[in-house]
Amino acid sequence: MVQGLAFDEITVDDISFLYPSVKVSVLRLDKISPVVSGNKWFKLRFYLDEAIKLKKKGIVTFGGPWSNHIVATAAICNMLGLKSFGIIRGEEPRILSLTLQQAKQDKMQLHFISRTDYRSQKIPEAISIDDYLPVPEGGYGPPGVAGASTILDYCATDFTHCICAVGTGTMLAGIIDRISPMQTAIGVCVLKNSGELAEKVKSLSGDNKNNWQIIDDFAFGGYAKHNEVLLRFMNKFYRDTNIPSDFVYTGKLFYAISELIKQNYFPSGSKLLVIHSGGLQGNRSLEAGTLIF
Ligand SMILES: *Cc1c(COP(=O)(O)O)cnc(C)c1O
């Protein structure tokens, strides 16, 4: 295991007292580390093994200015003595976001590219892929999926439904790979366009599976979009459960679960496992005082 990450802090919190008809457990991956939070180490772990095996100097990867993936990659590479290169979407700002400041502190070299160039995920010529192993945005790809499927090593697996937030779909594909045909995986999409996402998850997890679903009614208008309803819910959820969430992923996830339970989406007696995938550092982009945690 990696020094600096607290896998023994991971708990499974029972929050069934909020919901009369179903059992709800939360796998607290947010407790691993405030920086390498939640699912990011899991999605990176086999890429890291590969970089070390191939004797690369480090990793090159992609993300936006508030990316959980960027800040996690920087921190974990630093812990392992690897270098890291972050290709960041958009113009270099006068003042770096707190996320990028943190990545820089963890010795990540930042390289800003235009949104158009970013879309093609091309690695600038200045960065030699002989030296750096390229990792797609969010750890997307088979090694990311294989790593994400090991998330379920950290809890009991006698659930009927496993539910997680979906960005690139890598984590969801890992969960789908790992569960039995009697169990259902549900992804709560946090992006506006969930159409191509289902195709991506299908290609990552195999065409032959149909015990999963992506729910796209709870994106709150798109990636990182939020409103008063969501923020108020997150504060109330924290007051009720002592579980902090982030407004990009897990806030929408817990909101969706509360609504779905209200709508009797899950048969009574269902046992839900919710993956708290971390991401709390992203809340620093909100105005101070917005959240009570
Ligand atoms: C990155 C991230 C996700 C999305 O994971 P994907 O594998 O890209 O779908 C979910 N939750 C949090 C907190 C994240 O940081």
PDB file of C-alpha atoms and ligand atoms in Angstrom:
ATOM      1  CA  MET A   1       0.000   0.000   0.000  1.00  0.00           C
ATOM      2  CA  VAL A   2       0.967   3.616  -0.364  1.00  0.00           C
ATOM      3  CA  GLN A   3       2.442   5.532   2.546  1.00  0.00           C
ATOM      4  CA  GLY A   4       0.453   8.683   3.146  1.00  0.00           C
ATOM      5  CA  LEU A   5      -2.926   7.188   2.291  1.00  0.00           C
ATOM      6  CA  ALA A   6      -5.166   6.024   5.144  1.00  0.00           C
ATOM      7  CA  PHE A   7      -6.967   2.956   3.820  1.00  0.00           C
ATOM      8  CA  ASP A   8      -7.638   1.832   7.391  1.00  0.00           C
ATOM      9  CA  GLU A   9      -9.747   4.967   7.913  1.00  0.00           C
ATOM     10  CA  ILE A  10     -12.328   3.788   5.360  1.00  0.00           C
ATOM     11  CA  THR A  11     -15.659   3.083   7.054  1.00  0.00           C
ATOM     12  CA  VAL A  12     -19.063   1.885   5.941  1.00  0.00           C
ATOM     13  CA  ASP A  13     -21.635   4.227   7.514  1.00  0.00           C
ATOM     14  CA  ASP A  14     -25.206   3.055   7.949  1.00  0.00           C
ATOM     15  CA  ILE A  15     -27.627   5.905   7.211  1.00  0.00           C
ATOM     16  CA  SER A  16     -30.773   3.763   7.047  1.00  0.00           C
ATOM     17  CA  PHE A  17     -32.342   5.860   9.838  1.00  0.00           C
ATOM     18  CA  LEU A  18     -33.068   8.497   7.177  1.00  0.00           C
ATOM     19  CA  TYR A  19     -34.976   6.093   4.969  1.00  0.00           C
ATOM     20  CA  PRO A  20     -37.672   3.814   6.371  1.00  0.00           C
ATOM     21  CA  SER A  21     -38.067   1.340   3.507  1.00  0.00           C
ATOM     22  CA  VAL A  22     -34.495   0.440   2.512  1.00  0.00           C
ATOM     23  CA  LYS A  23     -31.067  -0.114   4.035  1.00  0.00           C
ATOM     24  CA  VAL A  24     -28.433   2.399   2.945  1.00  0.00           C
ATOM     25  CA  SER A  25     -24.704   2.030   3.609  1.00  0.00           C
ATOM     26  CA  VAL A  26     -22.098   4.563   2.531  1.00  0.00           C
ATOM     27  CA  LEU A  27     -18.566   3.455   1.664  1.00  0.00           C
ATOM     28  CA  ARG A  28     -16.460   6.389   2.828  1.00  0.00           C
ATOM     29  CA  LEU A  29     -13.599   6.522   0.334  1.00  0.00           C
ATOM     30  CA  ASP A  30     -13.379  10.235   1.093  1.00  0.00           C
ATOM     31  CA  LYS A  31     -11.505   9.290   4.266  1.00  0.00           C
ATOM     32  CA  ILE A  32      -8.416   7.950   2.458  1.00  0.00           C
ATOM     33  CA  SER A  33      -6.888  11.419   2.127  1.00  0.00           C
ATOM     34  CA  PRO A  34      -8.094  14.985   1.707  1.00  0.00           C
ATOM     35  CA  VAL A  35      -6.084  15.304  -1.517  1.00  0.00           C
ATOM     36  CA  VAL A  36      -5.899  11.856  -3.134  1.00  0.00           C
ATOM     37  CA  SER A  37      -9.523  11.490  -2.419  1.00  0.00           C
ATOM     38  CA  GLY A  38     -12.094   8.884  -3.058  1.00  0.00           C
ATOM     39  CA  ASN A  39     -11.946   6.883  -6.230  1.00  0.00           C
ATOM     40  CA  LYS A  40      -8.870   8.520  -7.731  1.00  0.00           C
ATOM     41  CA  TRP A  41      -6.199   6.272  -6.247  1.00  0.00           C
ATOM     42  CA  PHE A  42      -8.212   3.234  -7.294  1.00  0.00           C
ATOM     43  CA  LYS A  43      -8.461   4.414 -10.887  1.00  0.00           C
ATOM     44  CA  LEU A  44      -4.750   5.315 -10.966  1.00  0.00           C
ATOM     45  CA  ARG A  45      -3.261   2.314  -9.211  1.00  0.00           C
ATOM     46  CA  PHE A  46      -2.595   0.103 -12.248  1.00  0.00           C
ATOM     47  CA  TYR A  47      -1.378   3.033 -14.344  1.00  0.00           C
ATOM     48  CA  LEU A  48       1.106   3.756 -11.528  1.00  0.00           C
ATOM     49  CA  ASP A  49       2.216   0.116 -11.453  1.00  0.00           C
ATOM     50  CA  GLU A  50       2.701   0.278 -15.208  1.00  0.00           C
ATOM     51  CA  ALA A  51       4.749   3.498 -15.035  1.00  0.00           C
ATOM     52  CA  ILE A  52       7.010   1.952 -12.402  1.00  0.00           C
ATOM     53  CA  LYS A  53       7.320  -1.323 -14.312  1.00  0.00           C
ATOM     54  CA  LEU A  54       8.243   0.486 -17.525  1.00  0.00           C
ATOM     55  CA  LYS A  55      10.731   2.625 -15.568  1.00  0.00           C
ATOM     56  CA  LYS A  56       9.046   5.852 -16.673  1.00  0.00           C
ATOM     57  CA  LYS A  57       9.994   9.087 -14.957  1.00  0.00           C
ATOM     58  CA  GLY A  58       6.355   9.768 -14.274  1.00  0.00           C
ATOM     59  CA  ILE A  59       2.850  10.318 -15.555  1.00  0.00           C
ATOM     60  CA  VAL A  60       1.269  12.859 -17.893  1.00  0.00           C
ATOM     61  CA  THR A  61      -2.438  13.440 -17.612  1.00  0.00           C
ATOM     62  CA  PHE A  62      -5.277  15.900 -18.269  1.00  0.00           C
ATOM     63  CA  GLY A  63      -7.799  17.931 -16.295  1.00  0.00           C
ATOM     64  CA  GLY A  64      -9.572  21.202 -15.651  1.00  0.00           C
ATOM     65  CA  PRO A  65      -8.547  23.859 -13.112  1.00  0.00           C
ATOM     66  CA  TRP A  66     -10.547  22.244 -10.260  1.00  0.00           C
ATOM     67  CA  SER A  67      -9.876  18.631 -11.226  1.00  0.00           C
ATOM     68  CA  ASN A  68      -9.846  16.040  -8.446  1.00  0.00           C
ATOM     69  CA  HIS A  69      -7.937  13.768 -10.813  1.00  0.00           C
ATOM     70  CA  ILE A  70      -5.153  16.310 -11.408  1.00  0.00           C
ATOM     71  CA  VAL A  71      -4.602  17.083  -7.744  1.00  0.00           C
ATOM     72  CA  ALA A  72      -4.721  13.382  -6.815  1.00  0.00           C
ATOM     73  CA  THR A  73      -2.255  12.424  -9.553  1.00  0.00           C
ATOM     74  CA  ALA A  74       0.160  15.133  -8.433  1.00  0.00           C
ATOM     75  CA  ALA A  75       0.016  14.049  -4.790  1.00  0.00           C
ATOM     76  CA  ILE A  76       0.290  10.348  -5.391  1.00  0.00           C
ATOM     77  CA  CYS A  77       3.150  10.666  -7.882  1.00  0.00           C
ATOM     78  CA  ASN A  78       4.958  12.841  -5.350  1.00  0.00           C
ATOM     79  CA  MET A  79       4.419  10.201  -2.647  1.00  0.00           C
ATOM     80  CA  LEU A  80       5.791   7.481  -4.924  1.00  0.00           C
ATOM     81  CA  GLY A  81       8.773   9.491  -6.152  1.00  0.00           C
ATOM     82  CA  LEU A  82       7.384   9.797  -9.689  1.00  0.00           C
ATOM     83  CA  LYS A  83       7.186  13.026 -11.660  1.00  0.00           C
ATOM     84  CA  SER A  84       3.895  14.340 -12.913  1.00  0.00           C
ATOM     85  CA  PHE A  85       2.847  16.517 -15.792  1.00  0.00           C
ATOM     86  CA  GLY A  86      -0.624  18.063 -15.853  1.00  0.00           C
ATOM     87  CA  ILE A  87      -2.150  19.305 -19.086  1.00  0.00           C
ATOM     88  CA  ILE A  88      -4.725  21.836 -17.999  1.00  0.00           C
ATOM     89  CA  ARG A  89      -7.766  22.971 -19.974  1.00  0.00           C
ATOM     90  CA  GLY A  90      -7.842  26.667 -20.848  1.00  0.00           C
ATOM     91  CA  GLU A  91      -5.592  29.730 -20.646  1.00  0.00           C
ATOM     92  CA  GLU A  92      -3.178  30.035 -17.762  1.00  0.00           C
ATOM     93  CA  PRO A  93      -4.960  32.310 -15.275  1.00  0.00           C
ATOM     94  CA  ARG A  94      -3.245  35.121 -13.412  1.00  0.00           C
ATOM     95  CA  ILE A  95      -4.038  33.407 -10.130  1.00  0.00           C
ATOM     96  CA  LEU A  96      -4.071  29.632 -10.081  1.00  0.00           C
ATOM     97  CA  SER A  97      -7.060  27.825  -8.575  1.00  0.00           C
ATOM     98  CA  LEU A  98      -6.441  26.336  -5.108  1.00  0.00           C
ATOM     99  CA  THR A  99      -6.487  22.915  -6.770  1.00  0.00           C
ATOM    100  CA  LEU A 100      -3.690  23.825  -9.170  1.00  0.00           C
ATOM    101  CA  GLN A 101      -1.724  25.559  -6.414  1.00  0.00           C
ATOM    102  CA  GLN A 102      -1.874  22.296  -4.492  1.00  0.00           C
ATOM    103  CA  ALA A 103      -0.831  20.275  -7.542  1.00  0.00           C
ATOM    104  CA  LYS A 104       2.141  22.588  -8.001  1.00  0.00           C
ATOM    105  CA  GLN A 105       3.109  22.140  -4.371  1.00  0.00           C
ATOM    106  CA  ASP A 106       3.151  18.433  -5.096  1.00  0.00           C
ATOM    107  CA  LYS A 107       5.681  19.183  -7.843  1.00  0.00           C
ATOM    108  CA  MET A 108       3.350  18.717 -10.795  1.00  0.00           C
ATOM    109  CA  GLN A 109       4.476  20.617 -13.873  1.00  0.00           C
ATOM    110  CA  LEU A 110       1.495  22.420 -15.361  1.00  0.00           C
ATOM    111  CA  HIS A 111       0.990  23.002 -19.046  1.00  0.00           C
ATOM    112  CA  PHE A 112      -2.020  25.037 -20.175  1.00  0.00           C
ATOM    113  CA  ILE A 113      -3.647  24.399 -23.548  1.00  0.00           C
ATOM    114  CA  SER A 114      -6.647  25.883 -25.330  1.00  0.00           C
ATOM    115  CA  ARG A 115     -10.034  24.256 -24.937  1.00  0.00           C
ATOM    116  CA  THR A 116      -9.930  23.146 -28.581  1.00  0.00           C
ATOM    117  CA  ASP A 117      -6.559  21.436 -28.242  1.00  0.00           C
ATOM    118  CA  TYR A 118      -7.691  19.989 -24.951  1.00  0.00           C
ATOM    119  CA  ARG A 119     -10.610  18.230 -26.563  1.00  0.00           C
ATOM    120  CA  SER A 120      -8.296  16.137 -28.724  1.00  0.00           C
ATOM    121  CA  GLN A 121      -6.276  15.139 -25.619  1.00  0.00           C
ATOM    122  CA  LYS A 122      -3.054  15.559 -27.563  1.00  0.00           C
ATOM    123  CA  ILE A 123       0.157  15.503 -25.615  1.00  0.00           C
ATOM    124  CA  PRO A 124       2.271  18.592 -26.401  1.00  0.00           C
ATOM    125  CA  GLU A 125       5.564  17.837 -28.146  1.00  0.00           C
ATOM    126  CA  ALA A 126       7.518  19.258 -25.226  1.00  0.00           C
ATOM    127  CA  ILE A 127       6.546  16.179 -23.204  1.00  0.00           C
ATOM    128  CA  SER A 128       8.245  12.943 -24.186  1.00  0.00           C
ATOM    129  CA  ILE A 129       6.052   9.883 -23.855  1.00  0.00           C
ATOM    130  CA  ASP A 130       9.259   7.873 -23.578  1.00  0.00           C
ATOM    131  CA  ASP A 131       9.596   9.484 -20.157  1.00  0.00           C
ATOM    132  CA  TYR A 132       5.963   9.908 -19.109  1.00  0.00           C
ATOM    133  CA  LEU A 133       3.171   7.361 -19.197  1.00  0.00           C
ATOM    134  CA  PRO A 134       0.047   9.028 -20.621  1.00  0.00           C
ATOM    135  CA  VAL A 135      -3.092   8.606 -18.531  1.00  0.00           C
ATOM    136  CA  PRO A 136      -6.397   9.795 -20.074  1.00  0.00           C
ATOM    137  CA  GLU A 137      -8.525  12.351 -18.233  1.00  0.00           C
ATOM    138  CA  GLY A 138     -10.068  10.798 -15.122  1.00  0.00           C
ATOM    139  CA  GLY A 139      -8.082   7.561 -15.552  1.00  0.00           C
ATOM    140  CA  TYR A 140     -10.523   6.531 -18.288  1.00  0.00           C
ATOM    141  CA  GLY A 141      -9.628   3.181 -19.872  1.00  0.00           C
ATOM    142  CA  PRO A 142      -9.202  -0.513 -18.990  1.00  0.00           C
ATOM    143  CA  PRO A 143      -6.507  -0.043 -16.290  1.00  0.00           C
ATOM    144  CA  GLY A 144      -8.738   2.551 -14.632  1.00  0.00           C
ATOM    145  CA  VAL A 145     -11.697   0.169 -14.731  1.00  0.00           C
ATOM    146  CA  ALA A 146      -9.632  -2.701 -13.287  1.00  0.00           C
ATOM    147  CA  GLY A 147      -8.473  -0.437 -10.466  1.00  0.00           C
ATOM    148  CA  ALA A 148     -11.983   0.845  -9.762  1.00  0.00           C
ATOM    149  CA  SER A 149     -13.322  -2.693  -9.438  1.00  0.00           C
ATOM    150  CA  THR A 150     -11.050  -3.132  -6.389  1.00  0.00           C
ATOM    151  CA  ILE A 151     -13.089  -0.458  -4.567  1.00  0.00           C
ATOM    152  CA  LEU A 152     -15.422  -3.245  -3.487  1.00  0.00           C
ATOM    153  CA  ASP A 153     -12.575  -4.971  -1.608  1.00  0.00           C
ATOM    154  CA  TYR A 154     -13.239  -2.431   1.146  1.00  0.00           C
ATOM    155  CA  CYS A 155     -16.769  -3.378   2.177  1.00  0.00           C
ATOM    156  CA  ALA A 156     -19.313  -6.154   2.485  1.00  0.00           C
ATOM    157  CA  THR A 157     -20.790  -6.999  -0.898  1.00  0.00           C
ATOM    158  CA  ASP A 158     -24.193  -8.368   0.087  1.00  0.00           C
ATOM    159  CA  PHE A 159     -25.999  -5.324  -1.375  1.00  0.00           C
ATOM    160  CA  THR A 160     -28.797  -5.394  -3.944  1.00  0.00           C
ATOM    161  CA  HIS A 161     -27.797  -2.080  -5.560  1.00  0.00           C
ATOM    162  CA  CYS A 162     -24.450  -0.292  -5.753  1.00  0.00           C
ATOM    163  CA  ILE A 163     -24.733   3.392  -6.571  1.00  0.00           C
ATOM    164  CA  CYS A 164     -22.055   5.881  -7.553  1.00  0.00           C
ATOM    165  CA  ALA A 165     -21.581   9.221  -9.260  1.00  0.00           C
ATOM    166  CA  VAL A 166     -20.549   9.161 -12.929  1.00  0.00           C
ATOM    167  CA  GLY A 167     -18.117  11.500 -14.670  1.00  0.00           C
ATOM    168  CA  THR A 168     -16.119   9.536 -17.252  1.00  0.00           C
ATOM    169  CA  GLY A 169     -17.891   6.277 -16.314  1.00  0.00           C
ATOM    170  CA  THR A 170     -14.660   4.497 -15.375  1.00  0.00           C
ATOM    171  CA  MET A 171     -15.704   3.844 -11.770  1.00  0.00           C
ATOM    172  CA  LEU A 172     -19.163   2.626 -12.787  1.00  0.00           C
ATOM    173  CA  ALA A 173     -17.615   0.224 -15.327  1.00  0.00           C
ATOM    174  CA  GLY A 174     -15.371  -1.173 -12.569  1.00  0.00           C
ATOM    175  CA  ILE A 175     -18.368  -1.734 -10.303  1.00  0.00           C
ATOM    176  CA  ILE A 176     -20.305  -3.414 -13.131  1.00  0.00           C
ATOM    177  CA  ASP A 177     -17.343  -5.729 -13.725  1.00  0.00           C
ATOM    178  CA  ARG A 178     -17.230  -6.734 -10.125  1.00  0.00           C
ATOM    179  CA  ILE A 179     -20.868  -7.353  -9.087  1.00  0.00           C
ATOM    180  CA  SER A 180     -22.946 -10.487  -9.612  1.00  0.00           C
ATOM    181  CA  PRO A 181     -25.720 -10.684 -12.238  1.00  0.00           C
ATOM    182  CA  MET A 182     -28.237 -10.587  -9.349  1.00  0.00           C
ATOM    183  CA  GLN A 183     -27.006  -7.170  -8.279  1.00  0.00           C
ATOM    184  CA  THR A 184     -27.607  -3.829  -9.970  1.00  0.00           C
ATOM    185  CA  ALA A 185     -25.161  -0.977 -10.514  1.00  0.00           C
ATOM    186  CA  ILE A 186     -26.590   2.518 -10.783  1.00  0.00           C
ATOM    187  CA  GLY A 187     -24.642   5.548 -11.941  1.00  0.00           C
ATOM    188  CA  VAL A 188     -25.871   9.051 -11.197  1.00  0.00           C
ATOM    189  CA  CYS A 189     -24.707  11.175 -14.096  1.00  0.00           C
ATOM    190  CA  VAL A 190     -23.323  14.608 -13.168  1.00  0.00           C
ATOM    191  CA  LEU A 191     -22.948  15.792 -16.781  1.00  0.00           C
ATOM    192  CA  LYS A 192     -25.473  17.253 -19.160  1.00  0.00           C
ATOM    193  CA  ASN A 193     -24.890  14.735 -21.943  1.00  0.00           C
ATOM    194  CA  SER A 194     -25.366  11.263 -20.635  1.00  0.00           C
ATOM    195  CA  GLY A 195     -26.082   9.715 -24.051  1.00  0.00           C
ATOM    196  CA  GLU A 196     -22.557   8.915 -25.121  1.00  0.00           C
ATOM    197  CA  LEU A 197     -21.673   8.060 -21.541  1.00  0.00           C
ATOM    198  CA  ALA A 198     -23.788   4.902 -21.622  1.00  0.00           C
ATOM    199  CA  GLU A 199     -21.951   3.853 -24.796  1.00  0.00           C
ATOM    200  CA  LYS A 200     -18.594   4.459 -23.138  1.00  0.00           C
ATOM    201  CA  VAL A 201     -19.534   2.465 -20.061  1.00  0.00           C
ATOM    202  CA  LYS A 202     -20.771  -0.328 -22.304  1.00  0.00           C
ATOM    203  CA  SER A 203     -17.497  -0.470 -24.203  1.00  0.00           C
ATOM    204  CA  LEU A 204     -15.524  -0.469 -20.953  1.00  0.00           C
ATOM    205  CA  SER A 205     -17.565  -3.107 -19.169  1.00  0.00           C
ATOM    206  CA  GLY A 206     -18.624  -5.446 -21.963  1.00  0.00           C
ATOM    207  CA  ASP A 207     -21.745  -5.536 -24.128  1.00  0.00           C
ATOM    208  CA  ASN A 208     -23.160  -8.607 -22.481  1.00  0.00           C
ATOM    209  CA  LYS A 209     -24.206  -6.979 -19.210  1.00  0.00           C
ATOM    210  CA  ASN A 210     -27.550  -5.365 -18.581  1.00  0.00           C
ATOM    211  CA  ASN A 211     -27.699  -5.166 -14.789  1.00  0.00           C
ATOM    212  CA  TRP A 212     -26.801  -1.496 -14.724  1.00  0.00           C
ATOM    213  CA  GLN A 213     -28.273   1.862 -15.470  1.00  0.00           C
ATOM    214  CA  ILE A 214     -27.333   5.516 -15.723  1.00  0.00           C
ATOM    215  CA  ILE A 215     -29.743   8.012 -14.202  1.00  0.00           C
ATOM    216  CA  ASP A 216     -29.537  11.497 -15.620  1.00  0.00           C
ATOM    217  CA  ASP A 217     -32.278  13.432 -13.846  1.00  0.00           C
ATOM    218  CA  PHE A 218     -29.980  14.835 -11.187  1.00  0.00           C
ATOM    219  CA  ALA A 219     -27.198  16.659 -13.050  1.00  0.00           C
ATOM    220  CA  PHE A 220     -28.506  20.084 -11.955  1.00  0.00           C
ATOM    221  CA  GLY A 221     -27.904  21.481 -15.431  1.00  0.00           C
ATOM    222  CA  GLY A 222     -24.458  20.028 -16.082  1.00  0.00           C
ATOM    223  CA  TYR A 223     -20.948  19.476 -14.834  1.00  0.00           C
ATOM    224  CA  ALA A 224     -20.182  21.561 -11.722  1.00  0.00           C
ATOM    225  CA  LYS A 225     -23.497  23.412 -12.127  1.00  0.00           C
ATOM    226  CA  HIS A 226     -25.353  23.841  -8.864  1.00  0.00           C
ATOM    227  CA  ASN A 227     -28.134  25.782  -7.215  1.00  0.00           C
ATOM    228  CA  GLU A 228     -29.573  26.648  -3.819  1.00  0.00           C
ATOM    229  CA  VAL A 229     -31.586  23.436  -3.680  1.00  0.00           C
ATOM    230  CA  LEU A 230     -28.460  21.302  -4.014  1.00  0.00           C
ATOM    231  CA  LEU A 231     -26.370  23.321  -1.571  1.00  0.00           C
ATOM    232  CA  ARG A 232     -29.169  23.380   1.004  1.00  0.00           C
ATOM    233  CA  PHE A 233     -29.579  19.627   0.619  1.00  0.00           C
ATOM    234  CA  MET A 234     -25.837  19.076   1.161  1.00  0.00           C
ATOM    235  CA  ASN A 235     -25.910  21.093   4.383  1.00  0.00           C
ATOM    236  CA  LYS A 236     -28.970  19.247   5.647  1.00  0.00           C
ATOM    237  CA  PHE A 237     -27.491  15.885   4.696  1.00  0.00           C
ATOM    238  CA  TYR A 238     -24.372  16.773   6.668  1.00  0.00           C
ATOM    239  CA  ARG A 239     -26.436  17.856   9.672  1.00  0.00           C
ATOM    240  CA  ASP A 240     -28.403  14.573   9.556  1.00  0.00           C
ATOM    241  CA  THR A 241     -25.551  12.142   8.878  1.00  0.00           C
ATOM    242  CA  ASN A 242     -22.253  13.908   9.590  1.00  0.00           C
ATOM    243  CA  ILE A 243     -21.223  13.026   6.029  1.00  0.00           C
ATOM    244  CA  PRO A 244     -19.745  15.869   3.971  1.00  0.00           C
ATOM    245  CA  SER A 245     -20.270  15.835   0.207  1.00  0.00           C
ATOM    246  CA  ASP A 246     -19.021  17.842  -2.775  1.00  0.00           C
ATOM    247  CA  PHE A 247     -21.227  19.859  -5.105  1.00  0.00           C
ATOM    248  CA  VAL A 248     -19.821  18.338  -8.331  1.00  0.00           C
ATOM    249  CA  TYR A 249     -20.315  14.623  -7.670  1.00  0.00           C
ATOM    250  CA  THR A 250     -21.373  13.242  -4.312  1.00  0.00           C
ATOM    251  CA  GLY A 251     -23.848  16.006  -3.402  1.00  0.00           C
ATOM    252  CA  LYS A 252     -25.794  15.174  -6.563  1.00  0.00           C
ATOM    253  CA  LEU A 253     -25.397  11.463  -5.780  1.00  0.00           C
ATOM    254  CA  PHE A 254     -26.893  11.708  -2.292  1.00  0.00           C
ATOM    255  CA  TYR A 255     -29.610  14.053  -3.544  1.00  0.00           C
ATOM    256  CA  ALA A 256     -30.520  11.550  -6.263  1.00  0.00           C
ATOM    257  CA  ILE A 257     -30.656   8.667  -3.802  1.00  0.00           C
ATOM    258  CA  SER A 258     -32.936  10.585  -1.419  1.00  0.00           C
ATOM    259  CA  GLU A 259     -35.276  11.478  -4.277  1.00  0.00           C
ATOM    260  CA  LEU A 260     -35.278   7.969  -5.769  1.00  0.00           C
ATOM    261  CA  ILE A 261     -36.099   6.452  -2.393  1.00  0.00           C
ATOM    262  CA  LYS A 262     -38.940   8.965  -1.999  1.00  0.00           C
ATOM    263  CA  GLN A 263     -40.254   7.889  -5.409  1.00  0.00           C
ATOM    264  CA  ASN A 264     -40.146   4.220  -4.300  1.00  0.00           C
ATOM    265  CA  TYR A 265     -37.629   3.481  -7.034  1.00  0.00           C
ATOM    266  CA  PHE A 266     -36.049   0.715  -4.944  1.00  0.00           C
ATOM    267  CA  PRO A 267     -38.174  -2.272  -3.881  1.00  0.00           C
ATOM    268  CA  SER A 268     -38.749  -2.297  -0.144  1.00  0.00           C
ATOM    269  CA  GLY A 269     -36.049  -4.318   1.617  1.00  0.00           C
ATOM    270  CA  SER A 270     -33.359  -3.296  -0.890  1.00  0.00           C
ATOM    271  CA  LYS A 271     -29.815  -2.976   0.446  1.00  0.00           C
ATOM    272  CA  LEU A 272     -28.049  -0.030  -1.104  1.00  0.00           C
ATOM    273  CA  LEU A 273     -24.307   0.500  -1.105  1.00  0.00           C
ATOM    274  CA  VAL A 274     -23.424   4.085  -1.954  1.00  0.00           C
ATOM    275  CA  ILE A 275     -19.846   4.889  -2.952  1.00  0.00           C
ATOM    276  CA  HIS A 276     -18.694   8.160  -1.411  1.00  0.00           C
ATOM    277  CA  SER A 277     -16.036   8.876  -4.007  1.00  0.00           C
ATOM    278  CA  GLY A 278     -14.506  11.896  -2.247  1.00  0.00           C
ATOM    279  CA  GLY A 279     -13.904  15.116  -4.160  1.00  0.00           C
ATOM    280  CA  LEU A 280     -14.329  17.412  -1.174  1.00  0.00           C
ATOM    281  CA  GLN A 281     -11.399  19.613  -2.198  1.00  0.00           C
ATOM    282  CA  GLY A 282     -13.533  20.922  -5.084  1.00  0.00           C
ATOM    283  CA  ASN A 283     -15.809  22.711  -2.600  1.00  0.00           C
ATOM    284  CA  ARG A 284     -13.028  25.269  -2.202  1.00  0.00           C
ATOM    285  CA  SER A 285     -14.222  26.836  -5.444  1.00  0.00           C
ATOM    286  CA  LEU A 286     -17.435  27.886  -3.641  1.00  0.00           C
ATOM    287  CA  GLU A 287     -17.707  31.141  -1.760  1.00  0.00           C
ATOM    288  CA  ALA A 288     -16.555  30.679   1.849  1.00  0.00           C
ATOM    289  CA  GLY A 289     -19.451  29.981   4.215  1.00  0.00           C
ATOM    290  CA  THR A 290     -21.698  28.404   1.565  1.00  0.00           C
ATOM    291  CA  LEU A 291     -21.352  25.025   3.244  1.00  0.00           C
ATOM    292  CA  ILE A 292     -21.394  24.336   6.965  1.00  0.00           C
ATOM    293  CA  PHE A 293     -18.594  21.755   6.777  1.00  0.00           C
TER     294      PHE A 293
HETATM  295  C1  LIG B   1     -13.696  11.748 -10.524  1.00  0.00           C
HETATM  296  C2  LIG B   1     -14.833  11.591  -9.616  1.00  0.00           C
HETATM  297  C3  LIG B   1     -15.968  10.838  -9.956  1.00  0.00           C
HETATM  298  C4  LIG B   1     -16.195  10.269 -11.327  1.00  0.00           C
HETATM  299  O1  LIG B   1     -15.569   9.072 -11.582  1.00  0.00           O
HETATM  300  P1  LIG B   1     -15.587   8.513 -13.069  1.00  0.00           P
HETATM  301  O2  LIG B   1     -14.827   7.270 -12.968  1.00  0.00           O
HETATM  302  O3  LIG B   1     -14.859   9.541 -13.912  1.00  0.00           O
HETATM  303  O4  LIG B   1     -16.964   8.359 -13.523  1.00  0.00           O
HETATM  304  C5  LIG B   1     -16.953  10.674  -9.005  1.00  0.00           C
HETATM  305  N1  LIG B   1     -16.851  11.244  -7.797  1.00  0.00           N
HETATM  306  C6  LIG B   1     -15.800  12.004  -7.451  1.00  0.00           C
HETATM  307  C7  LIG B   1     -15.776  12.641  -6.119  1.00  0.00           C
HETATM  308  C8  LIG B   1     -14.761  12.205  -8.345  1.00  0.00           C
HETATM  309  O5  LIG B   1     -13.734  12.993  -7.998  1.00  0.00           O
END
